[in-house]
Coordinates of C-alpha atoms and ligand atoms in Angstrom, one line a residue:
Chain N
M247 CA -3.0 -47.0 73.9
S248 CA -0.4 -46.7 71.3
I249 CA 3.1 -45.5 70.5
I250 CA 3.3 -42.4 68.4
L251 CA 6.5 -41.1 66.8
D252 CA 6.4 -37.5 65.7
K253 CA 9.2 -36.5 63.2
V254 CA 11.9 -38.4 65.0
D255 CA 15.5 -37.6 63.9
Y256 CA 18.5 -39.3 65.2
V257 CA 22.2 -38.5 64.5
Y258 CA 25.0 -40.7 65.7
S259 CA 28.2 -39.0 66.8
A260 CA 26.7 -35.6 66.3
D261 CA 29.1 -32.7 65.8
S262 CA 32.1 -34.8 64.7
A263 CA 33.6 -35.8 61.4
Y264 CA 31.9 -39.2 61.7
E265 CA 28.4 -37.8 62.0
I266 CA 25.8 -40.3 60.7
R267 CA 22.2 -39.4 60.1
A268 CA 20.5 -42.6 61.0
L269 CA 16.8 -41.5 61.2
N270 CA 15.2 -38.8 59.2
K271 CA 11.8 -37.4 60.2
I272 CA 10.1 -40.7 61.1
S273 CA 6.4 -40.3 61.9
L274 CA 4.5 -43.5 62.8
T275 CA 1.6 -44.7 64.9
I276 CA 1.8 -48.2 66.4
E277 CA -1.6 -49.4 67.6
D278 CA -2.3 -51.8 70.4
G279 CA -2.3 -55.4 69.5
A280 CA -0.7 -54.9 66.0
F281 CA 1.7 -57.3 64.5
I282 CA 4.2 -55.2 62.5
G283 CA 7.2 -56.0 60.4
I284 CA 10.0 -53.6 59.9
I285 CA 12.2 -54.3 56.9
G286 CA 15.1 -52.5 55.2
H287 CA 18.5 -53.3 54.0
T288 CA 21.7 -53.2 56.2
G289 CA 22.2 -49.8 57.7
S290 CA 18.7 -48.4 56.9
G291 CA 18.1 -47.5 60.5
K292 CA 15.9 -50.4 61.8
S293 CA 17.8 -51.1 65.0
T294 CA 18.2 -47.4 65.6
L295 CA 14.5 -46.9 65.2
I296 CA 13.4 -49.6 67.6
Q297 CA 15.9 -48.5 70.3
H298 CA 13.9 -45.2 70.4
L299 CA 10.7 -47.0 71.2
N300 CA 11.8 -48.0 74.7
G301 CA 13.8 -44.9 75.3
L302 CA 17.3 -46.4 75.0
L303 CA 18.2 -43.8 72.4
K304 CA 16.9 -40.2 72.7
A305 CA 15.8 -38.6 69.5
T306 CA 18.0 -35.7 68.4
S307 CA 14.7 -34.0 67.5
G308 CA 11.1 -35.0 67.4
G309 CA 8.8 -36.6 70.0
I310 CA 7.6 -40.0 71.1
Y311 CA 4.4 -40.6 72.9
F312 CA 3.6 -43.8 74.7
N313 CA 0.0 -44.2 75.7
G314 CA -0.5 -40.5 75.2
R315 CA 2.4 -39.4 77.3
D316 CA 5.6 -37.7 76.1
I317 CA 8.4 -40.0 77.1
Y318 CA 10.9 -37.2 76.9
E319 CA 9.2 -35.3 79.7
P320 CA 11.7 -34.8 82.5
D321 CA 9.7 -36.8 85.1
Y322 CA 8.8 -39.7 82.8
D323 CA 9.7 -43.1 84.2
L324 CA 12.0 -44.5 81.5
S325 CA 12.8 -47.7 83.4
R326 CA 9.1 -48.5 83.6
L327 CA 8.8 -47.8 79.9
R328 CA 11.6 -50.3 79.2
M329 CA 9.6 -53.0 81.0
Q330 CA 6.4 -52.1 79.1
V331 CA 8.2 -52.1 75.8
G332 CA 10.3 -55.3 75.8
L333 CA 13.2 -55.2 73.4
V334 CA 15.0 -58.3 72.2
F335 CA 18.3 -57.3 70.6
Q336 CA 19.9 -58.9 67.7
Y337 CA 21.8 -62.0 68.8
P338 CA 20.2 -61.8 72.3
E339 CA 22.0 -64.9 73.4
H340 CA 25.2 -62.9 73.7
Q341 CA 23.7 -61.1 76.6
L342 CA 23.1 -64.2 78.8
F343 CA 25.1 -64.0 82.0
A344 CA 23.6 -65.9 84.9
T345 CA 24.7 -69.4 86.2
T346 CA 21.4 -71.0 85.3
V347 CA 18.8 -70.5 82.6
F348 CA 16.2 -69.8 85.3
D349 CA 18.2 -67.1 87.0
D350 CA 18.9 -65.4 83.8
V351 CA 15.2 -65.2 83.0
C352 CA 14.5 -64.0 86.5
F353 CA 16.8 -61.0 86.0
G354 CA 14.2 -58.8 84.3
P355 CA 11.3 -59.5 86.8
M356 CA 13.7 -59.0 89.7
N357 CA 14.7 -55.6 88.3
Q358 CA 11.0 -54.8 88.2
G359 CA 11.0 -55.1 92.0
L360 CA 9.2 -58.4 92.2
D361 CA 10.1 -60.8 95.0
K362 CA 11.8 -64.1 94.3
N363 CA 8.7 -66.2 94.2
E364 CA 6.8 -63.9 91.9
A365 CA 9.9 -63.5 89.6
G366 CA 10.3 -67.3 89.6
L367 CA 6.7 -67.7 88.5
R368 CA 7.1 -65.2 85.7
A369 CA 10.3 -67.0 84.6
F370 CA 8.6 -70.3 84.7
E371 CA 5.7 -69.1 82.6
A372 CA 8.0 -67.3 80.1
L373 CA 10.2 -70.3 79.6
K374 CA 7.2 -72.5 79.0
N375 CA 5.9 -70.0 76.5
V376 CA 9.0 -70.2 74.5
G377 CA 8.9 -74.0 74.6
M378 CA 11.9 -74.8 76.7
A379 CA 12.0 -78.2 78.3
E380 CA 12.0 -78.1 82.1
E381 CA 15.2 -80.2 82.4
V382 CA 17.3 -77.3 81.1
Y383 CA 16.0 -74.7 83.6
Y384 CA 18.8 -75.3 86.0
Q385 CA 21.6 -75.8 83.5
S386 CA 24.1 -73.1 82.5
P387 CA 22.8 -71.1 79.6
F388 CA 26.2 -71.3 78.0
H389 CA 25.8 -75.0 77.4
L390 CA 22.7 -74.7 75.2
S391 CA 22.5 -74.7 71.4
G392 CA 22.3 -71.4 69.6
G393 CA 18.5 -71.7 69.0
Q394 CA 17.9 -72.7 72.6
K395 CA 19.9 -69.8 73.9
R396 CA 17.9 -67.4 71.8
R397 CA 14.7 -68.8 73.2
V398 CA 16.0 -68.3 76.7
A399 CA 17.0 -64.7 75.9
I400 CA 13.5 -64.0 74.4
A401 CA 12.0 -65.5 77.6
G402 CA 14.1 -63.1 79.6
V403 CA 12.3 -60.2 78.0
L404 CA 8.9 -61.9 78.0
A405 CA 9.1 -62.6 81.7
M406 CA 8.7 -58.8 82.3
K407 CA 5.3 -59.1 80.7
P408 CA 5.7 -56.3 78.3
E409 CA 2.8 -54.8 76.5
V410 CA 4.8 -54.4 73.4
L411 CA 7.4 -56.9 72.3
I412 CA 10.1 -55.8 69.8
L413 CA 12.5 -58.3 68.3
D414 CA 15.5 -57.3 66.2
E415 CA 16.1 -60.0 63.6
P416 CA 15.2 -62.9 65.9
T417 CA 16.1 -65.3 63.1
A418 CA 19.5 -64.1 62.2
G419 CA 22.0 -67.0 62.0
L420 CA 19.5 -69.8 62.6
D421 CA 18.9 -72.7 60.2
P422 CA 15.5 -72.8 58.3
K423 CA 14.0 -75.1 60.9
G424 CA 15.1 -72.9 63.8
R425 CA 13.9 -69.9 61.9
D426 CA 10.4 -71.2 61.4
E427 CA 10.2 -72.4 65.0
I428 CA 11.1 -68.9 66.4
L429 CA 8.7 -67.2 64.0
D430 CA 5.9 -69.5 64.8
L431 CA 6.6 -69.0 68.4
I432 CA 6.4 -65.2 68.0
A433 CA 3.1 -65.4 66.0
D434 CA 1.8 -67.7 68.7
M435 CA 2.6 -65.3 71.5
H436 CA 1.0 -62.4 69.6
Q437 CA -2.2 -64.5 69.4
K438 CA -2.1 -66.0 72.9
L439 CA -0.9 -63.1 74.9
G440 CA -2.5 -60.4 72.8
I441 CA 0.6 -58.2 72.9
T442 CA 1.8 -55.8 70.2
V443 CA 4.7 -57.4 68.3
I444 CA 7.2 -55.6 66.2
L445 CA 9.4 -57.8 64.1
V446 CA 12.6 -56.5 62.5
S447 CA 13.8 -58.6 59.6
H448 CA 15.8 -58.7 56.4
S449 CA 13.6 -61.3 54.9
M450 CA 10.4 -60.4 53.1
E451 CA 9.3 -64.0 53.1
D452 CA 9.5 -64.2 56.9
V453 CA 7.6 -61.0 57.4
A454 CA 4.9 -61.5 54.7
K455 CA 3.8 -64.8 56.2
Y456 CA 3.1 -63.4 59.7
V457 CA 2.5 -59.6 60.0
Q458 CA -0.4 -57.4 59.3
R459 CA 1.5 -54.3 58.4
I460 CA 5.0 -53.7 56.9
I461 CA 7.1 -50.7 57.4
V462 CA 9.9 -50.5 54.8
M463 CA 12.9 -48.4 55.9
N464 CA 15.4 -46.9 53.5
D465 CA 18.3 -44.6 54.4
G466 CA 16.7 -43.6 57.7
S467 CA 13.3 -42.8 56.3
V468 CA 10.0 -44.7 56.0
L469 CA 9.7 -45.7 52.3
Y470 CA 6.4 -47.7 52.5
D471 CA 4.0 -48.4 55.3
G472 CA 1.0 -50.6 54.7
T473 CA -0.4 -54.1 54.5
P474 CA 1.9 -56.7 52.9
K475 CA -0.2 -56.6 49.8
E476 CA 0.1 -52.8 49.4
V477 CA 3.8 -52.8 50.1
F478 CA 4.7 -55.7 47.7
S479 CA 2.7 -54.1 44.9
H480 CA 5.7 -51.7 44.8
Y481 CA 8.0 -54.6 44.1
R482 CA 9.9 -52.8 41.4
E483 CA 10.7 -49.9 43.7
L484 CA 11.7 -52.3 46.4
E485 CA 14.3 -53.8 44.1
A486 CA 15.7 -50.3 43.5
V487 CA 16.6 -50.2 47.2
S488 CA 18.0 -53.7 47.2
L489 CA 15.0 -55.4 48.7
A490 CA 12.8 -57.8 47.0
A491 CA 9.2 -58.9 47.3
P492 CA 8.6 -62.6 48.2
Q493 CA 9.0 -64.9 45.3
V494 CA 5.3 -65.7 45.0
T495 CA 4.7 -62.0 44.2
Y496 CA 6.8 -62.3 41.1
L497 CA 5.2 -65.5 40.2
M498 CA 1.7 -64.0 40.6
H499 CA 2.6 -61.0 38.5
E500 CA 3.8 -63.2 35.7
L501 CA 0.7 -65.3 35.9
R502 CA -1.5 -62.2 35.7
A503 CA 0.5 -60.8 32.9
A504 CA -0.1 -64.1 31.0
G505 CA -3.8 -63.7 31.7
I506 CA -4.0 -66.8 33.9
V507 CA -5.1 -65.3 37.2
A508 CA -7.1 -62.2 37.9
D509 CA -5.6 -61.2 41.2
D510 CA -1.9 -60.8 41.7
G511 CA -2.0 -59.7 45.3
A512 CA -1.0 -62.9 47.0
T513 CA 1.9 -62.5 49.4
T514 CA 2.2 -66.0 50.8
V515 CA 2.3 -69.4 49.2
E516 CA -1.0 -70.2 50.8
E517 CA -2.7 -67.2 49.3
A518 CA -1.2 -67.9 45.9
K519 CA -2.5 -71.4 46.0
E520 CA -5.9 -70.2 46.7
S521 CA -6.0 -67.7 43.8
I522 CA -4.5 -70.2 41.3
L523 CA -7.0 -72.8 42.3
K524 CA -9.8 -70.2 42.0
A525 CA -8.5 -69.3 38.5
F526 CA -8.9 -72.9 37.4
G527 CA -12.4 -73.0 39.0
R528 CA -11.5 -75.7 41.4
K529 CA -11.5 -76.0 45.2
G530 CA -9.6 -78.2 47.5
S531 CA -6.1 -79.6 47.6
V532 CA -3.8 -80.3 44.8
Chain B
M26 CA 27.7 -42.5 75.4
I27 CA 30.6 -44.8 76.0
R28 CA 31.5 -44.6 72.3
D29 CA 32.7 -41.1 72.7
I30 CA 35.9 -42.5 74.1
T31 CA 38.6 -42.2 71.5
I32 CA 41.9 -43.8 71.9
G33 CA 44.6 -42.8 69.4
Q34 CA 42.0 -42.0 66.8
Y35 CA 43.3 -41.9 63.3
Y36 CA 42.2 -39.0 61.1
P37 CA 42.3 -40.0 57.5
A38 CA 43.9 -37.3 55.2
D39 CA 46.4 -37.1 52.5
S40 CA 49.4 -35.1 53.8
V41 CA 53.2 -35.3 54.0
I42 CA 52.9 -36.2 57.6
H43 CA 50.6 -39.0 56.9
R44 CA 52.9 -40.4 54.2
L45 CA 56.0 -40.3 56.4
D46 CA 57.5 -43.6 57.5
P47 CA 56.0 -44.5 60.9
R48 CA 59.5 -44.9 62.3
V49 CA 60.2 -41.3 61.5
K50 CA 57.1 -40.2 63.2
L51 CA 57.9 -42.3 66.3
M52 CA 61.4 -40.9 66.4
G53 CA 60.0 -37.4 65.8
A54 CA 57.5 -37.7 68.6
L55 CA 60.3 -38.9 70.9
L56 CA 62.7 -36.0 70.0
Y57 CA 59.9 -33.6 70.2
M58 CA 59.2 -34.7 73.8
V59 CA 62.8 -34.4 74.6
S60 CA 62.9 -30.9 73.2
L61 CA 59.9 -29.9 75.3
F62 CA 61.9 -30.7 78.4
L63 CA 65.2 -29.3 77.2
F64 CA 64.2 -25.9 76.0
Q65 CA 64.8 -22.8 78.1
G66 CA 63.7 -19.2 77.5
L67 CA 61.4 -17.5 75.1
A68 CA 63.5 -18.2 72.0
G69 CA 63.3 -21.9 72.6
L70 CA 59.6 -21.8 73.1
L71 CA 59.3 -19.8 69.9
L72 CA 61.2 -22.3 67.9
I73 CA 59.0 -25.2 69.3
T74 CA 55.9 -23.2 68.5
V75 CA 57.0 -22.7 64.9
F76 CA 57.9 -26.4 64.6
L77 CA 54.6 -27.5 66.1
A78 CA 52.6 -25.1 63.9
A79 CA 54.4 -26.3 60.8
C80 CA 53.6 -29.9 61.7
I81 CA 50.0 -29.1 62.4
G82 CA 49.7 -27.2 59.1
L83 CA 51.4 -30.0 57.1
S84 CA 49.3 -32.8 58.7
K85 CA 46.0 -31.3 57.4
V86 CA 44.2 -32.5 60.6
P87 CA 41.8 -29.9 61.9
L88 CA 43.2 -28.3 65.0
S89 CA 40.0 -29.1 66.9
Y90 CA 40.9 -32.8 66.8
M91 CA 44.2 -32.2 68.5
V92 CA 42.8 -29.8 71.1
R93 CA 40.1 -32.4 71.9
G94 CA 42.7 -34.4 73.9
L95 CA 43.3 -31.4 76.1
R96 CA 39.8 -31.4 77.5
A97 CA 40.6 -34.5 79.5
I98 CA 43.5 -32.9 81.3
V99 CA 42.1 -29.4 82.0
A100 CA 42.1 -30.2 85.7
L101 CA 45.7 -31.3 85.5
L102 CA 46.7 -28.2 83.6
V103 CA 45.0 -25.9 86.1
F104 CA 46.5 -27.8 89.0
T105 CA 50.1 -27.8 87.9
S106 CA 50.1 -24.2 86.8
V107 CA 48.6 -23.0 90.1
F108 CA 51.2 -25.0 91.9
H109 CA 54.0 -23.5 90.0
L110 CA 52.5 -20.1 90.3
F111 CA 52.4 -20.1 94.1
L112 CA 55.2 -22.4 95.1
T113 CA 58.1 -21.2 93.1
P114 CA 60.6 -19.3 95.3
G115 CA 62.3 -16.3 93.7
E116 CA 63.6 -12.8 94.2
H117 CA 61.2 -10.7 92.3
V118 CA 58.1 -10.8 94.4
L119 CA 55.1 -9.5 92.6
F120 CA 52.4 -10.0 95.1
R121 CA 52.3 -11.1 98.7
F122 CA 49.4 -12.1 100.8
G123 CA 50.3 -13.6 104.2
I124 CA 52.4 -16.6 103.5
V125 CA 51.3 -16.8 99.9
S126 CA 53.5 -15.0 97.4
I127 CA 53.7 -14.8 93.7
T128 CA 57.1 -14.3 92.2
M129 CA 58.2 -13.4 88.7
E130 CA 59.9 -16.8 88.5
G131 CA 56.6 -18.4 89.5
V132 CA 54.7 -16.8 86.7
A133 CA 57.4 -17.8 84.2
N134 CA 57.4 -21.3 85.5
A135 CA 53.6 -21.6 85.4
V136 CA 53.4 -20.3 81.9
F137 CA 56.2 -22.6 80.6
M138 CA 54.7 -25.6 82.4
L139 CA 51.4 -24.9 80.8
F140 CA 52.9 -24.6 77.4
R141 CA 54.9 -27.8 77.9
L142 CA 51.8 -29.9 78.8
I143 CA 49.6 -28.4 76.1
Y144 CA 52.4 -28.8 73.5
L145 CA 53.0 -32.4 74.7
I146 CA 49.4 -33.5 74.2
V147 CA 48.9 -31.6 70.9
G148 CA 52.3 -32.7 69.5
T149 CA 52.0 -36.3 70.3
S150 CA 48.4 -36.4 69.1
I151 CA 49.6 -35.4 65.6
M152 CA 51.5 -38.7 65.5
T153 CA 48.5 -40.8 66.5
L154 CA 46.1 -38.8 64.3
A155 CA 48.3 -39.0 61.2
T156 CA 49.4 -42.7 61.5
T157 CA 47.2 -45.7 61.4
P158 CA 47.5 -48.0 64.4
N159 CA 48.8 -50.7 62.1
A160 CA 51.5 -48.5 60.6
L161 CA 52.5 -47.5 64.1
T162 CA 53.0 -51.1 65.3
D163 CA 54.8 -51.9 62.1
G164 CA 57.1 -49.0 62.7
L165 CA 57.6 -50.1 66.3
E166 CA 58.4 -53.6 65.3
K167 CA 60.9 -52.6 62.8
A168 CA 62.5 -50.0 65.0
L169 CA 62.9 -52.5 67.9
R170 CA 64.1 -55.3 65.6
P171 CA 67.6 -55.1 67.0
L172 CA 66.3 -56.2 70.4
E173 CA 65.6 -59.6 68.9
K174 CA 69.3 -60.3 69.2
I175 CA 68.8 -60.4 73.0
R176 CA 65.7 -62.6 72.6
V177 CA 63.0 -60.0 73.0
P178 CA 60.0 -61.4 71.1
V179 CA 59.6 -58.2 69.2
H180 CA 57.3 -59.6 66.5
A181 CA 54.9 -61.2 69.1
I182 CA 54.8 -58.0 71.0
A183 CA 54.0 -56.0 67.9
M184 CA 51.3 -58.5 66.9
M185 CA 49.7 -58.4 70.3
M186 CA 49.7 -54.6 70.2
S187 CA 48.1 -54.4 66.8
I188 CA 45.4 -56.9 67.8
A189 CA 44.7 -55.1 71.0
L190 CA 44.4 -51.8 69.2
R191 CA 42.1 -53.4 66.7
F192 CA 39.9 -54.8 69.4
I193 CA 39.5 -51.6 71.4
P194 CA 36.7 -50.2 69.2
I195 CA 35.1 -53.6 68.9
L196 CA 34.9 -54.0 72.6
I197 CA 33.7 -50.5 73.2
E198 CA 30.9 -51.2 70.7
E199 CA 30.2 -54.5 72.5
V200 CA 30.0 -52.8 75.9
D201 CA 27.6 -50.3 74.5
L202 CA 25.4 -53.0 73.1
I203 CA 25.3 -55.3 76.1
M204 CA 24.6 -52.3 78.4
K205 CA 21.7 -51.4 76.2
A206 CA 20.4 -54.9 76.1
Q207 CA 20.6 -55.3 79.9
M208 CA 19.0 -51.9 80.4
A209 CA 16.2 -53.1 78.2
R210 CA 15.7 -55.8 80.9
G211 CA 15.6 -53.2 83.6
A212 CA 19.3 -53.2 84.7
D213 CA 20.5 -49.9 86.2
F214 CA 24.1 -49.0 85.8
E215 CA 24.0 -45.5 87.2
N216 CA 22.2 -45.5 90.5
G217 CA 22.7 -47.2 93.9
S218 CA 25.4 -47.6 96.4
L219 CA 28.9 -48.5 95.4
I220 CA 28.5 -52.2 96.3
K221 CA 25.3 -52.3 94.5
R222 CA 26.8 -50.7 91.5
V223 CA 29.7 -53.1 91.4
K224 CA 27.2 -56.0 91.7
N225 CA 25.2 -54.5 88.8
M226 CA 28.2 -54.8 86.6
I227 CA 28.0 -58.6 86.6
P228 CA 25.4 -58.7 83.8
L229 CA 27.7 -56.5 81.8
L230 CA 31.0 -58.1 82.5
V231 CA 30.1 -61.8 82.1
P232 CA 28.8 -61.5 78.6
L233 CA 31.7 -59.1 77.7
F234 CA 34.3 -61.7 78.8
V235 CA 32.4 -64.5 77.2
S236 CA 32.4 -62.6 73.9
A237 CA 36.0 -61.5 74.2
F238 CA 37.1 -65.0 74.7
R239 CA 35.0 -66.2 71.8
R240 CA 36.4 -63.5 69.6
A241 CA 40.0 -64.4 70.7
D242 CA 39.3 -68.0 70.0
D243 CA 37.9 -67.3 66.6
L244 CA 40.8 -65.1 65.7
A245 CA 43.4 -67.6 66.9
M246 CA 41.6 -70.2 64.8
A247 CA 41.4 -68.0 61.8
M248 CA 45.1 -67.1 62.0
E249 CA 46.1 -70.7 62.4
A250 CA 43.9 -71.7 59.4
R251 CA 46.0 -69.2 57.4
C252 CA 49.2 -70.9 58.6
Y253 CA 50.3 -68.2 61.0
V254 CA 53.2 -69.6 63.1
G255 CA 54.7 -66.4 64.5
G256 CA 57.3 -64.1 63.2
A257 CA 60.1 -66.4 62.0
G258 CA 60.6 -66.1 58.2
R259 CA 57.5 -63.9 57.9
T260 CA 57.7 -61.2 55.2
K261 CA 55.5 -58.2 54.9
M262 CA 53.2 -57.3 52.0
K263 CA 54.2 -53.6 52.4
P264 CA 57.6 -53.6 53.9
L265 CA 58.7 -50.4 55.4
R266 CA 61.3 -48.6 53.3
Y267 CA 62.6 -45.1 53.8
A268 CA 61.9 -42.7 51.0
K269 CA 63.7 -39.5 50.3
R270 CA 61.2 -37.5 52.3
D271 CA 62.0 -39.6 55.4
Y272 CA 65.7 -38.7 55.2
V273 CA 64.8 -35.1 54.8
A274 CA 62.5 -35.4 57.8
Y275 CA 65.3 -36.9 59.9
L276 CA 67.5 -34.0 58.9
I277 CA 64.9 -31.5 59.9
L278 CA 64.4 -33.2 63.2
A279 CA 68.1 -33.2 63.9
A280 CA 68.4 -29.5 63.0
Y281 CA 65.3 -28.8 65.2
L282 CA 66.8 -30.5 68.2
A283 CA 70.1 -28.8 67.7
G284 CA 68.3 -25.5 67.5
V285 CA 66.5 -26.1 70.7
I286 CA 69.8 -27.0 72.5
A287 CA 71.6 -24.1 71.0
L288 CA 68.9 -21.7 72.1
R289 CA 69.4 -22.9 75.7
A290 CA 72.7 -21.1 75.7
V291 CA 71.3 -17.8 74.6
Ligands
ATP784 N1 26.4 -46.9 67.7 C1 26.6 -46.4 66.5 N2 27.5 -45.4 66.3 C2 27.6 -44.8 65.1 N3 26.9 -45.1 64.0 C3 26.0 -46.1 64.1 C4 25.8 -46.8 65.4 N4 24.8 -47.7 65.2 C5 24.5 -47.6 63.9 N5 25.1 -46.7 63.3 C6 24.9 -46.2 61.9 O1 23.6 -45.8 61.8 C7 23.0 -46.3 60.6 C8 21.8 -47.2 60.9 O2 22.2 -48.3 61.6 P1 21.2 -49.4 62.1 O3 22.0 -50.3 63.0 O4 20.0 -48.7 62.7 O5 20.8 -50.2 60.8 P2 20.0 -51.5 60.6 O6 18.9 -51.2 59.7 O7 19.6 -52.1 61.9 O8 21.0 -52.5 59.9 P3 21.2 -54.1 60.0 O9 20.2 -54.7 59.2 O10 22.6 -54.3 59.5 O11 21.1 -54.4 61.5 C9 24.1 -47.1 59.9 O12 24.7 -46.2 58.9 C10 25.1 -47.4 60.9 O13 26.4 -47.4 60.4
MG785 MG1 20.2 -53.9 63.0

């Protein structure tokens, strides 16, 4: 049970003067239950990559295998794939359309062929999962705040009960509080529902705190692929492609260079705290 | 998919045609169209061909771009030429089959019509390919300026045109994105009965209108914030001024039109 990409290439506007090579020989394996972060600067091909995972874009060359089956086989049911691999687009709140929050969330399950009751149940559960208060269920989605709209949009995908949930920059344009709330929510869903989560982001800090594996994209290729610790150990190379490791990485490298700590692999503030405390031979809170 | 639609797509290049004043190009396109319907006989066609070839050569736009527009009207081309071929009465009958007959005049008509249509598309596409939409509306605004005397809001019309042109690619992109997002939620835009398909458009159209209104609102606000109050007393950063090449172009155009008319008499 996994998604395998085999040398996937994608070219936008092929055979024209505006041809753009967005993906270049991408080979990846995404295991079940993983929590993966994809980072890369603007235009590195992140959004293009994830649109391949549910068959919205068809690779110019290369193959994609979902649970062992080639999704480009002529008789493969792409609409089912799209429900198994839920994709939340960037600024998903711009895609809300129904007259009530509840109806909008029901849209996905209804398309799956569920009846009204069952779809309603799914919607209810999904809205609860994203922490929406019940009193807004029957309001117009257009009257909610930006962060709330985004939750509703995420619920709209969750209600289809996907096995894999992909979110394209779910925190774009939110304030720090809204950002943390959404990220906590996603981490929570990964834990509680046991689904595979792929999180696309610009921010190393966001990603480092939550994911188990980071894929760094650059110019349509995978530059690094590994645990946050492995990836951030290349912090100098990351800078060369206009990305940066989290601030604590820099701090820890400085501290190690100064001979204060032995291990500079911390990627979150928590881990850094631990190793600094360890270095001073103490335990507990500061 | 939907992105492949191109409307008046500009092809950036550095050529004499690109540098010409947009008013000259507008006038040129107009005269060219007139000439297409004025010409008679092979000599006229030859002159037009030479003129068109010269323009294409000077514009440095690959021929494939101009021909692209033809693909959309292949059906029309076939249709009109077949009509002319069979339905033109004449004396020199080449071929008769029951009530259907093909005459010498019919062949000539069909061929000329075919050339007219192809030349029309290719010729006018030179103008849109070699002029930015902004320059085009600027040119139009200036050319129509005299109409302001009779209270035609020329500036407002030109401004609306340039904003509309600017928004076409943005909206196309938006449609593409919303379609994909709804497809990710299982929406189906391709199958089903007509009524069902129309109903399926709601999840596309509502967000599209919402976003179009939001964009329009933002734009209006941004324009007002920069003190835009309409055309009165407004000057241009790059005012249109005729250069020497523009006058030369007008002369060539005049000579060309005169030539086409003169060749009618031959
Ligand atoms: N629909 C499209 N048509 C043509 N080119 C496109 C299209 N979408 C993206 N591109 C191009 O493909 C490349 C990769 O774009 P993509 O959207 O995947 O980048 P991204 O990593 O998601 O960037 P961002 O962080 O800004 O969202 C870019 O060069 C972009 O200009
Ligand atoms: Mg993107």
